[in-house]
């Protein structure tokens, strides 16, 4: 039996214990994880430092290093997110609906765990804890496969969580990490149908597409974020500057960051110098159309199809001047990844049209796309942002990690 199969076998053996665990026991495990993370902050930082040193040596960009970095504040934030899950309602056992049929059969639709979840992700070691905690709360066992760039951090975090859940009486194997960093291990995990019920990729476009194309295990696709802000002709321009700046520069390495800016031609002459000045404070590189270049000059490089289609995850943005909201929507439909899109406008009609016609998991009016997040939506930590339409869409919180079971009670009915 291979290493990956061994992980699957262990998860299967632990599945019943976690799927049948009481809410109180699961919450005790979460509390133990949070406490252990804070207690071992120095150890986590020291292991993370090994990954950061390797990242610098390998020439990883600063924005990607930011995704990788764990410090005291971020670890406290991760622990807090775990604590917040304790306060949320346990979806397992929740009755979605129930009916009594004319023949007397009582049919109850109730939420149950998915089973064993595989999660393949890159760079961000906070995902290790977020994913494990969400799976624990929803009664699922989990096999985690992080990227090699965060291997020391992930091993450390996983070991801390395994010890914590064991302390409260749950099998440590409800949380497992693939410690092999080879592509072969990833490929084998994607085909572990005998043990995995679902596979969730979380990372860049290359990772997600590789999983979607190669996996034989059912996949929930968490999408890349080529997110747009459209500044309508009627927009409050100062608001539009703040929203675009926040979306691009507050944390450019995440999937809900803004990658492209669409500006109505009626306000472009006034707005573009305003946003250019703001973005220059963060040394954001600008790509733009001919009209953008005509207004802003040499500070803008000519944008091509590649720039409009790219998720930069960096201090880079593409800009296009459009003649109408219809052109803006068409541009988003062509280049967007159905993640998060925003319109800044004073027009109720334009806002309604944008939200109706833009196909994305989250569509904003006059607010930053940076809010597309499980915590910000009140869902607790999230497993990812789903951009597909089957089973789950948008921030995947607790309910999205469950399925349903029909419970039928009778008194001798036959058909």
XYZ file of C-alpha atoms in Angstrom:
415
model
C 0.000 0.000 0.000
C 1.367 3.414 -0.980
C 1.948 6.349 1.371
C -1.117 8.197 0.029
C -3.294 5.100 0.360
C -2.133 4.742 3.966
C -3.357 8.268 4.660
C -6.689 7.396 3.077
C -6.986 4.230 5.132
C -6.267 6.112 8.367
C -8.819 8.782 7.491
C -11.419 6.113 6.786
C -10.774 4.494 10.153
C -11.235 7.855 11.895
C -14.262 8.969 9.882
C -16.970 7.460 12.093
C -15.569 9.061 15.236
C -15.688 12.562 13.811
C -18.924 12.170 11.845
C -20.763 11.033 14.977
C -19.038 13.420 17.405
C -21.260 15.711 19.443
C -21.185 19.467 18.944
C -19.699 19.830 22.435
C -16.827 17.456 21.641
C -16.073 19.154 18.330
C -16.093 22.560 19.998
C -13.740 21.248 22.705
C -11.363 20.130 19.971
C -11.514 23.538 18.305
C -10.822 25.260 21.624
C -7.848 22.964 22.180
C -6.484 23.805 18.722
C -6.809 27.556 19.305
C -5.120 27.329 22.690
C -2.282 25.192 21.317
C -1.620 27.551 18.406
C -1.200 30.487 20.764
C 0.924 28.478 23.180
C 3.270 27.383 20.406
C 3.497 30.676 18.521
C 7.298 30.825 18.780
C 7.668 27.311 17.382
C 5.361 28.130 14.468
C 7.277 31.303 13.649
C 10.614 29.466 13.747
C 9.370 26.793 11.343
C 7.789 29.430 9.105
C 11.133 31.251 9.025
C 12.654 28.198 7.320
C 10.051 28.445 4.566
C 10.553 32.209 4.201
C 14.313 31.783 3.910
C 13.856 29.204 1.153
C 11.330 31.457 -0.580
C 13.785 34.367 -0.673
C 16.559 32.102 -1.888
C 14.315 30.838 -4.687
C 13.344 34.346 -5.783
C 9.707 34.284 -4.698
C 7.994 37.666 -5.203
C 7.382 39.859 -2.170
C 3.615 39.575 -2.522
C 3.834 35.784 -2.540
C 6.186 35.869 0.436
C 3.485 37.870 2.186
C 1.045 35.010 1.584
C 3.553 32.636 3.164
C 4.516 34.679 6.197
C 3.274 33.906 9.707
C 3.926 36.325 12.547
C 2.496 36.715 16.030
C -0.423 38.802 14.780
C -1.362 36.413 12.016
C -1.158 33.382 14.275
C -3.408 35.159 16.763
C -5.790 35.854 13.894
C -5.789 32.203 12.862
C -6.524 31.147 16.452
C -9.296 33.732 16.678
C -10.884 32.356 13.495
C -10.909 28.901 15.093
C -12.534 30.339 18.223
C -15.189 32.035 16.105
C -16.180 28.665 14.656
C -17.071 27.474 18.144
C -19.779 30.134 18.378
C -21.347 29.210 15.042
C -24.231 26.771 14.834
C -23.292 23.176 14.038
C -25.007 22.334 10.741
C -24.815 18.569 11.282
C -28.203 17.133 12.146
C -29.995 20.311 11.094
C -33.373 19.504 9.568
C -33.607 21.264 6.223
C -37.236 20.299 5.679
C -39.696 17.539 6.465
C -42.981 16.271 5.060
C -45.557 13.603 5.814
C -46.785 11.825 2.687
C -50.447 10.805 2.151
C -49.443 7.196 2.890
C -48.117 8.216 6.307
C -44.378 8.110 5.502
C -42.471 10.795 7.375
C -39.575 12.114 5.270
C -36.943 14.333 6.876
C -34.112 16.009 4.940
C -31.141 16.577 7.256
C -27.549 17.785 6.970
C -24.694 15.280 7.286
C -20.902 15.472 6.717
C -19.445 15.000 3.246
C -17.118 12.341 4.682
C -13.410 12.551 3.874
C -12.264 15.747 2.184
C -8.982 16.211 0.346
C -7.685 19.779 0.058
C -4.817 20.775 -2.222
C -3.529 24.306 -1.709
C -0.561 26.619 -2.204
C 1.567 29.044 -0.215
C -0.740 30.215 2.556
C -0.191 28.100 5.688
C -3.230 29.657 7.392
C -5.277 27.468 5.042
C -3.920 24.437 6.894
C -5.710 25.513 10.056
C -8.785 27.079 8.430
C -9.469 23.957 6.398
C -8.894 21.517 9.242
C -11.058 23.515 11.650
C -13.946 23.818 9.196
C -13.810 20.123 8.432
C -13.722 19.286 12.134
C -16.756 21.454 12.924
C -18.717 19.797 10.110
C -17.796 16.257 11.113
C -15.453 15.581 8.199
C -12.031 13.961 8.200
C -9.482 15.830 6.077
C -6.291 15.089 4.164
C -4.328 18.277 3.490
C -1.808 18.738 0.676
C 0.004 22.062 0.865
C 2.714 23.374 -1.431
C 6.376 22.598 -0.876
C 7.045 26.299 -0.240
C 5.188 26.042 3.103
C 6.066 22.476 4.080
C 7.805 23.275 7.389
C 4.982 25.582 8.490
C 2.330 23.079 7.482
C 3.958 20.130 9.258
C 4.261 22.192 12.421
C 0.646 23.417 12.307
C -0.720 19.975 11.504
C 1.182 18.318 14.340
C -0.105 20.923 16.791
C -3.697 20.294 15.690
C -3.351 16.506 15.768
C -2.045 16.632 19.322
C -4.830 19.006 20.350
C -7.697 16.884 19.036
C -6.200 13.762 20.574
C -6.157 15.491 23.966
C -9.965 15.779 23.924
C -10.523 12.210 22.794
C -10.821 12.389 19.019
C -8.534 10.376 16.695
C -5.586 12.444 15.532
C -6.084 10.991 12.047
C -9.163 13.130 11.451
C -6.492 15.675 10.402
C -3.639 14.492 8.200
C -1.050 16.223 6.045
C 0.635 14.848 2.944
C 4.261 15.455 3.891
C 5.582 14.318 0.519
C 5.924 17.367 -1.750
C 6.252 15.525 -5.054
C 3.880 15.931 -7.983
C 3.421 12.179 -7.925
C 1.915 12.380 -4.431
C -0.453 15.124 -5.587
C -1.464 13.114 -8.643
C -2.168 10.048 -6.512
C -4.284 12.050 -4.079
C -6.391 13.305 -6.995
C -7.300 9.708 -7.836
C -7.944 8.411 -4.315
C -11.586 7.572 -5.051
C -11.664 4.649 -2.645
C -11.208 6.990 0.304
C -11.924 10.613 -0.664
C -15.499 11.847 -1.066
C -14.532 15.240 -2.506
C -11.416 17.186 -3.470
C -11.070 20.954 -3.104
C -8.186 22.811 -4.808
C -7.278 26.229 -3.451
C -4.596 28.228 -5.200
C -3.618 29.726 -8.533
C -5.100 29.037 -11.936
C -2.468 26.422 -12.792
C -3.164 24.331 -9.695
C -6.928 24.554 -10.024
C -6.985 23.612 -13.689
C -4.575 20.736 -13.088
C -6.877 19.326 -10.412
C -10.023 19.827 -12.487
C -8.467 18.075 -15.497
C -6.644 15.237 -13.713
C -8.794 14.344 -10.717
C -11.112 11.344 -10.735
C -12.381 12.285 -7.267
C -15.328 14.765 -7.442
C -13.981 18.348 -7.316
C -15.375 21.574 -5.897
C -13.583 24.263 -7.884
C -12.393 27.300 -5.963
C -11.615 29.868 -8.584
C -8.946 32.362 -9.369
C -9.886 35.987 -8.892
C -9.569 38.250 -11.908
C -11.774 40.806 -10.151
C -12.900 44.125 -11.629
C -14.051 47.525 -10.426
C -16.238 49.406 -12.907
C -16.421 53.164 -12.310
C -19.747 54.267 -13.772
C -20.395 57.682 -15.313
C -22.353 58.734 -12.211
C -19.848 57.442 -9.650
C -18.675 59.351 -6.610
C -15.077 59.585 -7.794
C -13.498 59.854 -4.354
C -15.386 56.721 -3.318
C -14.247 55.035 -6.519
C -10.617 55.900 -5.737
C -10.909 54.453 -2.221
C -12.592 51.250 -3.400
C -10.152 50.589 -6.248
C -7.143 51.435 -4.062
C -8.346 49.173 -1.235
C -9.135 46.366 -3.653
C -5.705 46.552 -5.282
C -3.269 47.490 -2.534
C -4.679 46.408 0.852
C -3.469 42.857 0.174
C -2.720 42.248 -3.513
C -1.751 38.597 -3.140
C -5.255 37.284 -2.395
C -7.993 36.082 -4.718
C -10.479 38.874 -3.931
C -8.001 41.636 -4.779
C -8.828 43.858 -7.763
C -6.869 43.083 -10.918
C -8.628 45.296 -13.473
C -10.236 48.730 -13.512
C -12.936 49.742 -15.997
C -13.733 53.447 -16.255
C -16.617 55.116 -18.105
C -15.329 57.554 -20.709
C -17.450 60.394 -19.273
C -15.444 60.448 -16.040
C -12.117 59.031 -17.248
C -10.355 62.409 -17.710
C -11.050 63.315 -14.088
C -10.881 59.907 -12.441
C -7.798 58.331 -13.992
C -5.327 60.974 -12.703
C -6.913 60.612 -9.236
C -6.526 56.834 -9.082
C -3.101 56.945 -10.734
C -1.823 59.288 -8.034
C -3.217 57.038 -5.295
C -1.822 53.823 -6.767
C 1.567 55.466 -7.297
C 1.905 55.628 -3.512
C 2.192 51.827 -3.615
C 4.266 51.723 -6.826
C 1.488 49.896 -8.672
C 2.379 49.122 -12.271
C -0.298 50.217 -14.749
C -1.306 48.575 -18.009
C -3.963 50.379 -20.034
C -5.787 50.853 -23.300
C -4.956 53.630 -25.778
C -7.425 56.025 -24.120
C -5.846 55.386 -20.727
C -2.388 56.070 -22.156
C -3.654 59.266 -23.811
C -4.834 60.537 -20.406
C -2.019 59.287 -18.163
C 0.906 59.233 -20.579
C 4.151 57.327 -20.108
C 3.214 56.015 -16.666
C 1.074 53.380 -18.415
C 2.196 50.445 -20.537
C 0.029 49.183 -23.369
C -2.344 46.442 -22.184
C -2.798 43.319 -24.284
C -5.219 40.405 -24.047
C -2.756 38.753 -21.665
C -2.885 41.591 -19.123
C -6.677 41.823 -19.167
C -6.948 38.074 -18.602
C -4.322 37.793 -15.875
C -4.688 37.397 -12.114
C -1.593 39.378 -11.125
C -1.592 38.788 -7.332
C 0.853 41.698 -7.210
C 1.054 45.488 -7.352
C -0.072 45.504 -10.987
C -3.417 46.504 -12.509
C -4.964 46.677 -15.977
C -7.177 49.616 -16.977
C -9.689 50.081 -19.778
C -11.845 53.081 -20.650
C -15.314 51.936 -21.753
C -18.139 53.750 -23.492
C -21.011 52.195 -21.531
C -22.017 49.848 -18.757
C -22.787 47.286 -21.478
C -19.163 47.398 -22.636
C -18.012 47.012 -19.039
C -20.245 43.974 -18.497
C -19.080 42.457 -21.810
C -15.444 42.936 -20.774
C -16.088 41.236 -17.432
C -17.909 38.361 -19.116
C -14.906 37.874 -21.419
C -12.074 38.162 -18.903
C -13.605 37.669 -15.464
C -13.299 34.453 -13.489
C -16.763 34.654 -11.854
C -15.286 35.506 -8.473
C -16.030 39.087 -7.314
C -17.012 42.147 -9.345
C -17.859 45.718 -8.320
C -19.642 48.759 -9.723
C -19.245 52.234 -8.245
C -22.306 54.280 -9.158
C -25.000 56.650 -7.910
C -27.501 55.202 -10.383
C -29.923 52.630 -8.966
C -30.718 51.450 -12.493
C -27.016 50.923 -13.282
C -26.489 49.091 -9.977
C -29.409 46.753 -10.614
C -28.341 46.121 -14.205
C -24.769 45.326 -13.139
C -25.845 42.924 -10.392
C -28.352 41.264 -12.707
C -26.087 40.812 -15.733
C -22.649 40.126 -14.233
C -22.121 36.401 -13.673
C -20.007 36.062 -10.523
C -20.201 34.537 -7.078
C -20.211 37.989 -5.459
C -21.349 41.216 -7.163
C -20.843 44.480 -5.262
C -22.320 47.951 -5.476
C -20.159 50.678 -3.916
C -18.031 48.360 -1.761
C -14.625 46.728 -2.028
C -14.284 43.211 -3.427
C -11.968 42.501 -0.488
C -15.075 41.596 1.545
C -15.538 38.296 -0.311
C -14.446 36.207 2.615
C -16.091 33.729 4.941
C -15.291 35.756 8.037
C -16.485 39.025 6.520
C -19.725 37.348 5.431
C -20.299 36.020 8.933
C -19.647 32.414 7.933
C -16.512 31.950 10.029
C -13.309 30.761 8.376
C -13.774 29.560 4.824
C -12.439 26.634 2.834
C -12.216 28.785 -0.293
C -14.299 30.847 -2.707
C -16.203 28.589 -5.077
C -16.757 30.026 -8.548
C -18.694 27.054 -9.872
C -22.447 26.611 -9.686
C -22.938 23.042 -8.470
C -23.247 22.362 -4.722
C -21.468 25.516 -3.533
C -20.832 29.058 -4.752
C -19.029 31.946 -3.090
C -17.335 31.681 0.328
C -17.540 28.050 1.414
C -18.403 27.980 5.091
C -19.914 25.265 7.236
C -23.053 24.467 5.223
C -21.014 24.036 2.050
C -19.012 21.236 3.704
C -22.132 19.170 4.249
C -24.484 17.150 2.119
C -27.978 15.900 2.893
C -29.489 12.625 3.958
C -33.167 11.689 3.779
C -34.497 9.952 6.895
C -37.755 8.073 6.243
C -39.910 6.685 9.022
C -42.906 4.448 8.426
C -45.133 1.913 10.118
C -45.145 -0.918 7.617
C -45.866 0.901 4.333
C -45.101 -1.041 1.145
C -45.349 0.106 -2.466
